[in-house]
Short mmCIF file of C-alpha atoms and ligand atoms in Angstrom, two decimals:
data_model
loop_
_atom_site.label_atom_id
_atom_site.label_comp_id
_atom_site.label_asym_id
_atom_site.label_seq_id
_atom_site.Cartn_x
_atom_site.Cartn_y
_atom_site.Cartn_z
CA MET A 1 0.00 0.00 0.00
CA THR A 2 2.62 2.53 1.06
CA ILE A 3 4.86 1.64 -1.84
CA TYR A 4 2.45 2.28 -4.65
CA ARG A 5 1.08 5.34 -2.97
CA SER A 6 4.48 7.02 -2.98
CA ILE A 7 5.19 5.87 -6.52
CA THR A 8 1.93 7.45 -7.58
CA VAL A 9 2.91 10.77 -6.16
CA ALA A 10 6.46 10.60 -7.47
CA LEU A 11 5.49 9.58 -10.99
CA MET A 12 2.40 11.63 -11.42
CA GLY A 13 2.74 14.30 -8.80
CA LEU A 14 -0.98 14.21 -8.80
CA LEU A 15 -3.91 12.60 -7.19
CA PRO A 16 -3.47 9.56 -5.03
CA PHE A 17 -6.12 7.09 -6.03
CA ALA A 18 -7.81 6.53 -2.72
CA PRO A 19 -10.18 7.26 -1.28
CA ILE A 20 -11.88 9.91 -3.41
CA ALA A 21 -10.07 12.42 -5.53
CA GLN A 22 -10.87 15.98 -4.64
CA ALA A 23 -13.18 18.04 -6.79
CA GLN A 24 -11.47 19.99 -9.50
CA GLU A 25 -12.23 23.35 -11.00
CA THR A 26 -14.43 21.79 -13.67
CA LEU A 27 -16.71 20.05 -11.24
CA GLY A 28 -20.16 19.48 -12.63
CA ALA A 29 -19.17 19.41 -16.28
CA LEU A 30 -19.12 16.20 -18.28
CA ALA A 31 -15.87 14.78 -19.57
CA ARG A 32 -15.80 12.71 -22.74
CA PRO A 33 -13.37 9.90 -23.42
CA ASP A 34 -11.09 10.05 -26.44
CA LEU A 35 -10.65 6.44 -27.54
CA GLU A 36 -8.06 7.34 -30.19
CA ALA A 37 -5.71 8.41 -27.43
CA SER A 38 -6.67 5.63 -25.03
CA SER A 39 -5.47 2.05 -24.62
CA ILE A 40 -5.55 -0.99 -22.37
CA THR A 41 -2.38 -2.94 -23.11
CA ASP A 42 0.14 -5.32 -21.60
CA MET A 43 3.73 -4.45 -20.94
CA GLY A 44 5.42 -7.69 -20.04
CA GLY A 45 3.66 -8.97 -16.94
CA SER A 46 2.01 -5.67 -16.20
CA LEU A 47 -1.17 -4.02 -17.36
CA ARG A 48 -1.26 -0.42 -18.54
CA ILE A 49 -4.40 1.63 -18.88
CA THR A 50 -4.43 5.04 -20.54
CA LEU A 51 -7.73 6.83 -20.69
CA ALA A 52 -7.80 10.25 -22.33
CA LEU A 53 -10.59 12.58 -21.19
CA SER A 54 -11.70 15.93 -22.58
CA GLN A 55 -11.24 17.53 -19.14
CA PRO A 56 -10.23 16.59 -15.59
CA VAL A 57 -12.95 15.22 -13.30
CA PRO A 58 -13.01 13.89 -9.74
CA TRP A 59 -12.30 10.17 -9.75
CA ARG A 60 -11.51 7.19 -7.58
CA ILE A 61 -10.10 3.75 -8.27
CA PHE A 62 -10.18 0.44 -6.43
CA THR A 63 -10.20 -3.31 -6.93
CA LEU A 64 -12.84 -5.85 -5.97
CA ASP A 65 -12.44 -9.58 -5.54
CA ALA A 66 -14.43 -12.69 -6.51
CA PRO A 67 -14.05 -12.26 -9.42
CA PRO A 68 -11.09 -9.86 -9.56
CA ARG A 69 -12.15 -6.50 -11.01
CA LEU A 70 -10.73 -3.02 -11.36
CA VAL A 71 -13.28 -0.26 -10.82
CA VAL A 72 -12.78 3.38 -11.79
CA ASP A 73 -15.46 5.90 -10.88
CA PHE A 74 -15.61 9.36 -12.40
CA SER A 75 -17.79 12.32 -11.60
CA LYS A 76 -18.64 12.47 -14.35
CA VAL A 77 -17.84 10.98 -17.74
CA ASP A 78 -20.30 10.80 -20.59
CA TRP A 79 -19.36 7.55 -22.31
CA GLY A 80 -21.64 8.49 -25.19
CA GLY A 81 -22.17 4.88 -26.17
CA GLN A 82 -18.50 4.49 -27.11
CA ASP A 83 -17.36 0.89 -27.09
CA MET A 84 -14.42 0.63 -24.72
CA SER A 85 -13.68 -2.91 -25.83
CA LEU A 86 -12.18 -1.30 -28.95
CA ILE A 87 -9.17 -0.18 -26.90
CA LEU A 88 -8.78 -3.53 -25.14
CA ARG A 89 -5.54 -5.24 -26.14
CA SER A 90 -4.60 -7.12 -22.99
CA ASP A 91 -4.43 -10.73 -21.90
CA HIS A 92 -4.98 -9.63 -18.33
CA VAL A 93 -8.44 -8.21 -18.98
CA SER A 94 -11.44 -10.13 -20.33
CA ASP A 95 -14.06 -7.44 -20.38
CA VAL A 96 -14.60 -3.67 -20.05
CA ILE A 97 -17.95 -2.15 -19.32
CA THR A 98 -18.86 1.48 -18.78
CA GLY A 99 -21.99 3.44 -18.01
CA PRO A 100 -23.76 5.83 -15.69
CA PHE A 101 -23.81 4.87 -12.04
CA LEU A 102 -25.73 6.03 -9.01
CA ASN A 103 -25.52 9.57 -7.66
CA ASP A 104 -24.05 11.20 -10.74
CA TRP A 105 -21.02 8.99 -11.00
CA SER A 106 -19.90 7.12 -14.10
CA ARG A 107 -18.23 3.77 -13.71
CA MET A 108 -15.74 1.71 -15.70
CA VAL A 109 -15.26 -1.91 -14.68
CA LEU A 110 -12.47 -4.13 -16.01
CA THR A 111 -12.86 -7.83 -15.36
CA LEU A 112 -9.37 -9.15 -14.66
CA ASN A 113 -8.31 -12.60 -15.80
CA ARG A 114 -5.98 -12.92 -12.84
CA PRO A 115 -5.18 -11.08 -9.61
CA MET A 116 -3.42 -7.79 -10.44
CA LEU A 117 -2.23 -5.21 -7.95
CA LEU A 118 -2.56 -1.46 -8.44
CA GLU A 119 0.97 -0.07 -8.69
CA THR A 120 0.36 3.47 -9.85
CA ALA A 121 -2.66 5.51 -10.77
CA GLY A 122 -2.85 9.19 -11.55
CA LEU A 123 -4.72 11.77 -13.55
CA LEU A 124 -2.37 13.89 -15.64
CA THR A 125 -3.68 17.38 -16.16
CA GLY A 126 -2.35 20.66 -17.50
CA GLN A 127 -2.40 19.55 -21.12
CA ASP A 128 -2.60 22.19 -23.85
CA ASN A 129 -6.03 21.08 -24.98
CA GLY A 130 -7.45 21.26 -21.43
CA GLY A 131 -7.79 17.50 -21.35
CA ALA A 132 -6.68 14.98 -18.76
CA THR A 133 -5.24 11.49 -18.98
CA LEU A 134 -5.80 8.74 -16.47
CA LYS A 135 -2.78 6.45 -16.28
CA VAL A 136 -2.94 3.21 -14.35
CA GLN A 137 -0.37 0.47 -14.00
CA MET A 138 -1.08 -2.92 -12.47
CA ALA A 139 1.21 -5.88 -11.86
CA ARG A 140 0.52 -9.57 -11.34
CA THR A 141 0.13 -10.75 -7.80
CA ASP A 142 -1.12 -13.80 -5.94
CA ALA A 143 -4.74 -14.33 -5.02
CA GLU A 144 -4.15 -13.85 -1.32
CA THR A 145 -2.45 -10.46 -1.67
CA PHE A 146 -5.13 -9.38 -4.11
CA ALA A 147 -7.92 -10.35 -1.73
CA ASP A 148 -6.13 -8.48 1.05
CA GLN A 149 -5.94 -5.25 -0.91
CA ALA A 150 -9.31 -5.43 -2.63
CA GLY A 151 -12.23 -3.39 -1.40
CA ALA A 152 -14.01 -0.15 -2.06
CA PRO A 153 -12.88 3.06 -0.37
CA ASP A 154 -15.24 4.83 2.02
CA GLY A 155 -17.83 6.75 0.11
CA ALA A 156 -17.80 4.53 -2.96
CA ILE A 157 -21.16 3.06 -3.70
CA VAL A 158 -20.95 -0.68 -4.03
CA GLY A 159 -24.25 -1.58 -2.49
CA ALA A 160 -22.54 -2.61 0.72
CA ALA A 161 -25.42 -4.19 2.50
CA PRO A 162 -27.12 -2.20 5.15
CA VAL A 163 -27.95 -5.34 7.11
CA PRO A 164 -31.68 -5.74 6.63
CA ASN A 165 -33.64 -5.64 9.83
CA LEU A 166 -35.59 -8.72 10.61
CA PRO A 167 -38.79 -8.67 8.65
CA GLU A 168 -41.55 -6.76 10.40
CA PRO A 169 -44.74 -8.74 10.36
CA ARG A 170 -46.66 -6.79 7.74
CA ALA A 171 -50.39 -6.44 7.88
CA ARG A 172 -51.73 -8.25 4.85
CA GLN A 173 -54.01 -6.42 2.51
CA THR A 174 -57.69 -7.17 2.95
CA GLY A 175 -59.05 -5.24 0.00
CA ASP A 176 -59.83 -2.06 1.97
CA ARG A 177 -57.08 0.06 0.42
CA PRO A 178 -55.24 0.30 -2.91
CA LEU A 179 -52.51 -2.31 -3.28
CA ILE A 180 -48.99 -0.96 -3.41
CA VAL A 181 -47.38 -2.54 -6.46
CA VAL A 182 -43.66 -2.04 -6.97
CA LEU A 183 -42.65 -2.31 -10.62
CA ASP A 184 -39.03 -3.10 -11.25
CA PRO A 185 -37.85 -2.52 -14.85
CA GLY A 186 -34.77 -4.75 -15.08
CA HIS A 187 -31.24 -3.40 -15.58
CA GLY A 188 -30.46 0.24 -16.53
CA GLY A 189 -27.49 2.60 -16.62
CA ILE A 190 -24.18 0.75 -16.62
CA ASP A 191 -26.07 -2.52 -17.03
CA PRO A 192 -28.05 -2.53 -20.30
CA GLY A 193 -29.19 -6.15 -19.86
CA ALA A 194 -29.65 -8.25 -22.98
CA GLU A 195 -29.12 -6.69 -26.40
CA ALA A 196 -30.16 -7.85 -29.85
CA GLU A 197 -30.61 -6.16 -33.22
CA GLY A 198 -30.08 -2.73 -31.70
CA LEU A 199 -32.68 -3.28 -28.99
CA ILE A 200 -31.71 -2.98 -25.34
CA GLU A 201 -33.54 -4.84 -22.60
CA ALA A 202 -33.16 -2.00 -20.08
CA ASP A 203 -34.88 0.48 -22.46
CA LEU A 204 -37.66 -1.90 -23.49
CA MET A 205 -38.47 -2.76 -19.89
CA LEU A 206 -38.56 0.87 -18.80
CA ARG A 207 -40.98 1.69 -21.60
CA PHE A 208 -43.17 -1.30 -20.73
CA ALA A 209 -43.11 -0.53 -17.01
CA LEU A 210 -44.29 3.03 -17.67
CA ASP A 211 -47.16 1.67 -19.81
CA LEU A 212 -48.03 -0.85 -17.12
CA ARG A 213 -47.92 1.82 -14.42
CA ASP A 214 -50.56 3.84 -16.25
CA VAL A 215 -52.77 0.80 -16.80
CA LEU A 216 -52.56 -0.18 -13.12
CA ASN A 217 -53.01 3.33 -11.73
CA ALA A 218 -56.06 3.85 -13.96
CA THR A 219 -57.95 1.11 -12.08
CA GLY A 220 -57.86 3.03 -8.80
CA ARG A 221 -57.11 -0.30 -7.11
CA PHE A 222 -53.37 -0.04 -7.30
CA GLN A 223 -50.74 2.46 -6.36
CA VAL A 224 -47.56 1.96 -8.37
CA VAL A 225 -44.03 2.65 -7.13
CA MET A 226 -41.11 2.25 -9.55
CA THR A 227 -37.62 1.07 -8.65
CA ARG A 228 -36.36 3.26 -11.49
CA ASP A 229 -38.08 5.58 -13.97
CA ALA A 230 -35.00 6.58 -15.96
CA ASP A 231 -31.96 4.94 -17.52
CA VAL A 232 -30.02 4.60 -14.28
CA PHE A 233 -28.27 1.76 -12.56
CA VAL A 234 -30.03 0.44 -9.45
CA PRO A 235 -28.38 -2.39 -7.50
CA LEU A 236 -30.54 -5.47 -7.00
CA GLU A 237 -30.48 -5.04 -3.27
CA THR A 238 -31.67 -1.44 -3.58
CA ARG A 239 -34.58 -2.62 -5.72
CA VAL A 240 -35.72 -4.84 -2.88
CA SER A 241 -35.16 -2.00 -0.38
CA VAL A 242 -37.36 0.28 -2.46
CA ALA A 243 -40.14 -2.30 -2.19
CA ARG A 244 -39.66 -2.55 1.57
CA GLN A 245 -39.69 1.17 2.08
CA ALA A 246 -42.77 1.56 -0.06
CA GLY A 247 -44.58 -1.04 2.04
CA ALA A 248 -45.13 -3.07 -1.10
CA ASP A 249 -47.95 -5.61 -1.26
CA VAL A 250 -46.53 -7.01 -4.50
CA PHE A 251 -43.16 -6.79 -6.25
CA LEU A 252 -42.93 -7.37 -10.01
CA SER A 253 -39.59 -7.41 -11.82
CA LEU A 254 -39.78 -7.02 -15.60
CA HIS A 255 -37.29 -8.56 -18.01
CA ALA A 256 -36.81 -9.69 -21.60
CA ASP A 257 -33.59 -11.63 -21.74
CA ALA A 258 -31.67 -13.38 -24.46
CA LEU A 259 -30.92 -17.06 -24.67
CA ALA A 260 -27.97 -18.13 -26.76
CA GLU A 261 -29.34 -21.58 -27.41
CA GLY A 262 -32.67 -22.81 -28.65
CA ARG A 263 -35.49 -20.73 -29.97
CA ALA A 264 -37.15 -19.69 -26.75
CA SER A 265 -40.00 -17.23 -27.09
CA GLY A 266 -43.05 -16.08 -25.17
CA SER A 267 -43.68 -14.89 -21.64
CA THR A 268 -42.64 -16.73 -18.48
CA VAL A 269 -43.43 -15.92 -14.86
CA TYR A 270 -40.80 -16.82 -12.28
CA THR A 271 -40.96 -17.12 -8.55
CA LEU A 272 -38.08 -17.67 -6.17
CA SER A 273 -36.59 -21.07 -5.57
CA VAL A 274 -33.34 -22.16 -4.06
CA GLU A 275 -32.88 -24.68 -6.83
CA ALA A 276 -33.62 -23.38 -10.30
CA SER A 277 -36.26 -25.50 -12.01
CA ASP A 278 -34.14 -26.05 -15.09
CA GLU A 279 -30.79 -25.26 -16.63
CA ALA A 280 -32.03 -22.26 -18.62
CA SER A 281 -33.53 -20.74 -15.47
CA ARG A 282 -30.26 -21.22 -13.66
CA LEU A 283 -28.39 -19.43 -16.44
CA LEU A 284 -30.81 -16.53 -16.43
CA ALA A 285 -30.55 -16.18 -12.66
CA GLU A 286 -26.78 -16.19 -12.90
CA ARG A 287 -26.83 -13.55 -15.62
CA HIS A 288 -29.07 -11.25 -13.59
CA ASP A 289 -26.83 -11.49 -10.59
CA ARG A 290 -23.76 -11.02 -12.75
CA ALA A 291 -24.97 -7.54 -13.68
CA ASP A 292 -24.52 -6.49 -10.08
CA LEU A 293 -21.22 -8.31 -9.85
CA LEU A 294 -19.95 -6.29 -12.76
CA ALA A 295 -21.09 -3.09 -11.18
CA GLY A 296 -19.13 -3.97 -8.08
CA ILE A 297 -21.79 -5.41 -5.88
CA ASP A 298 -21.43 -8.78 -4.26
CA LEU A 299 -24.51 -10.64 -3.30
CA ALA A 300 -22.87 -13.93 -2.47
CA ASP A 301 -23.04 -13.55 1.29
CA GLN A 302 -26.45 -12.01 1.42
CA ASP A 303 -28.21 -14.97 2.86
CA ASP A 304 -25.57 -15.46 5.53
CA VAL A 305 -26.01 -11.92 6.68
CA ILE A 306 -29.73 -12.11 7.06
CA ALA A 307 -31.13 -14.23 9.84
CA GLY A 308 -31.93 -17.31 7.82
CA VAL A 309 -34.42 -18.91 10.13
CA LEU A 310 -36.64 -15.87 10.44
CA MET A 311 -36.49 -15.36 6.70
CA ASP A 312 -37.70 -18.90 6.25
CA MET A 313 -40.59 -18.28 8.60
CA ALA A 314 -41.65 -15.20 6.66
CA ARG A 315 -41.37 -17.20 3.45
CA LEU A 316 -43.66 -19.91 4.78
CA ASN A 317 -46.39 -17.35 4.52
CA THR A 318 -45.17 -15.53 1.41
CA THR A 319 -44.29 -18.47 -0.82
CA PRO A 320 -47.83 -19.79 -1.38
CA ARG A 321 -49.07 -16.24 -1.96
CA ALA A 322 -46.34 -15.67 -4.57
CA GLU A 323 -47.22 -18.99 -6.18
CA ARG A 324 -50.84 -17.94 -6.56
CA LEU A 325 -49.72 -14.55 -7.86
CA ALA A 326 -47.65 -16.24 -10.55
CA GLN A 327 -50.61 -18.43 -11.53
CA THR A 328 -53.01 -15.52 -11.95
CA LEU A 329 -50.36 -13.54 -13.87
CA VAL A 330 -49.87 -16.46 -16.26
CA ALA A 331 -53.64 -16.77 -16.71
CA GLY A 332 -54.04 -13.02 -17.30
CA LEU A 333 -51.20 -12.89 -19.80
CA ALA A 334 -52.47 -15.99 -21.61
CA GLU A 335 -55.98 -14.53 -21.95
CA ARG A 336 -54.81 -11.17 -23.26
CA THR A 337 -51.78 -12.03 -25.36
CA GLY A 338 -52.50 -15.55 -26.57
CA ASP A 339 -49.59 -17.90 -26.43
CA LEU A 340 -46.91 -17.92 -23.77
CA HIS A 341 -43.57 -19.66 -23.40
CA LYS A 342 -43.93 -23.42 -23.61
CA ARG A 343 -43.26 -23.54 -19.87
CA PRO A 344 -44.81 -20.29 -18.62
CA ARG A 345 -44.35 -20.99 -14.91
CA LEU A 346 -40.79 -21.47 -13.64
CA ARG A 347 -38.72 -21.00 -10.52
CA ALA A 348 -35.21 -19.65 -10.18
CA GLY A 349 -32.90 -18.11 -7.62
CA PHE A 350 -33.21 -14.49 -8.72
CA SER A 351 -31.80 -12.23 -6.00
CA VAL A 352 -34.37 -9.59 -6.72
CA LEU A 353 -37.14 -11.95 -5.58
CA LYS A 354 -35.62 -12.52 -2.17
CA ALA A 355 -37.71 -10.18 -0.02
CA PRO A 356 -39.04 -12.77 2.41
CA ASP A 357 -42.23 -10.90 3.26
CA ILE A 358 -43.36 -9.49 -0.10
CA PRO A 359 -45.00 -11.74 -2.69
CA SER A 360 -42.66 -11.29 -5.66
CA ALA A 361 -42.53 -12.45 -9.24
CA LEU A 362 -40.20 -11.87 -12.15
CA ILE A 363 -41.86 -11.66 -15.54
CA GLU A 364 -39.78 -12.46 -18.59
CA LEU A 365 -42.11 -10.79 -21.06
CA GLY A 366 -40.34 -12.43 -23.97
CA PHE A 367 -36.92 -13.15 -25.33
CA ILE A 368 -35.03 -10.34 -27.00
CA SER A 369 -33.20 -13.10 -28.88
CA SER A 370 -36.44 -14.06 -30.62
CA GLU A 371 -37.51 -12.10 -33.68
CA ARG A 372 -41.18 -12.58 -32.92
CA ASP A 373 -40.75 -11.34 -29.35
CA ARG A 374 -38.73 -8.33 -30.48
CA ARG A 375 -41.62 -7.37 -32.73
CA ARG A 376 -44.08 -7.79 -29.89
CA LEU A 377 -42.06 -5.83 -27.38
CA GLN A 378 -41.86 -2.93 -29.82
CA SER A 379 -45.58 -3.03 -30.61
CA GLU A 380 -47.68 -0.58 -28.64
CA THR A 381 -50.71 -2.84 -29.15
CA TRP A 382 -48.97 -5.91 -27.79
CA ARG A 383 -47.60 -3.99 -24.83
CA GLN A 384 -51.10 -2.77 -23.97
CA LYS A 385 -52.42 -6.33 -24.12
CA ALA A 386 -49.61 -7.61 -21.90
CA ALA A 387 -50.17 -4.75 -19.43
CA MET A 388 -53.90 -5.57 -19.29
CA GLY A 389 -53.07 -9.25 -18.77
CA ILE A 390 -50.87 -8.40 -15.80
CA ARG A 391 -53.53 -6.05 -14.46
CA ASP A 392 -56.21 -8.79 -14.73
CA GLY A 393 -53.90 -11.22 -12.96
CA LEU A 394 -53.21 -8.74 -10.17
CA VAL A 395 -56.91 -7.93 -9.69
CA ARG A 396 -57.81 -11.62 -9.43
CA TRP A 397 -54.94 -12.33 -7.07
CA ALA A 398 -55.74 -9.33 -4.86
CA GLU A 399 -59.31 -10.54 -4.38
CA ASP A 400 -58.34 -14.11 -3.49
CA ASP A 401 -55.50 -12.92 -1.30
CA ALA A 402 -57.75 -10.51 0.61
CA ALA A 403 -60.36 -13.22 1.12
CA GLU A 404 -57.71 -15.55 2.55
CA ALA A 405 -56.33 -12.83 4.82
CA LYS A 406 -59.81 -12.20 6.26
CA LEU A 407 -60.33 -15.92 6.85
CA LEU A 408 -57.01 -16.20 8.68
CA ARG A 409 -57.93 -13.31 10.94
CA GLN A 410 -61.09 -14.91 12.22
ZN1 ZN B 501 -32.98 -9.17 -17.57
#
């Protein structure tokens, strides 16, 4: 730690990389990357990153483990849809992603093929053109040293779990007030989700969620809260927290993923299971969680942190209610949109469904990898039908659920 810190200062005479670089004179303005003058290359056993920016901005850099990643945050860089993989010429790095992050930060994440230690990092300023250049050098290290040094500095947002309080026993809805429905358009910001033929899952789901919000609010029986209503990154854990804070009666996550194999198409409704009900479900669950991994958020220990036994008790009550919710959603979607996925009711270990006390479902509206589904997702008419199907399912579920709650009270 001490060694690379002093090297940083000696070589760059500039900003040390931790914890958070101080605001510069251009605070608030957007910097743009110049890919022509940027590179990610190997120099012997070491990794060199040069990122040219149109102006200096506050920044911070750190590594995260499992898997090894390098994270650079800027406040703020407009990536402008530029493909950073174009500058990637390194055996040490398998993947670069960039995008907007929470609270007006932009993030760049490099997935490292092996443990690499930060040796130097600095932002060179004072160039004639007013620009700035981030220079980073990393060297190979062993896994243990890497794990020791990895971790976000104070103030960096990595979704570090505020340990959830034990679930409050929530009063179940009995039909005497509007149901609070939390809609969760999947992905967003740094995490676009699945992409195919120029379509982006995060955008499609936001558009659909806004349609669905209007359809639900129009009934007067529901009050919709969104986990995001813009193209921003929201960690999975935060999505669940939003539902908790809103006092959600129902949580619906909306997705349209891609499958590399097969010709999957049509809608599927998922509920939580520890064991995924099939291989494809397992892959989808993994991919969803990977989005947070890439953004620097680790969910692996989540269940250890939360008091498992009490969670299970809450789930005893919630699981059958979520099962019925999924059934009425499938029925509603089938009636309004016609055919569904050949197996429209599945279970998988999606993290976003893990609120133990809120009936939750994840709707894969279709597969962005399917031409037919892409057409549907872009069709206003189809989206209206799907929204009405979900509304019908929710209305039916709410009535049954309220009736059961009243019975249990007597
Ligand atoms: Zn998705």
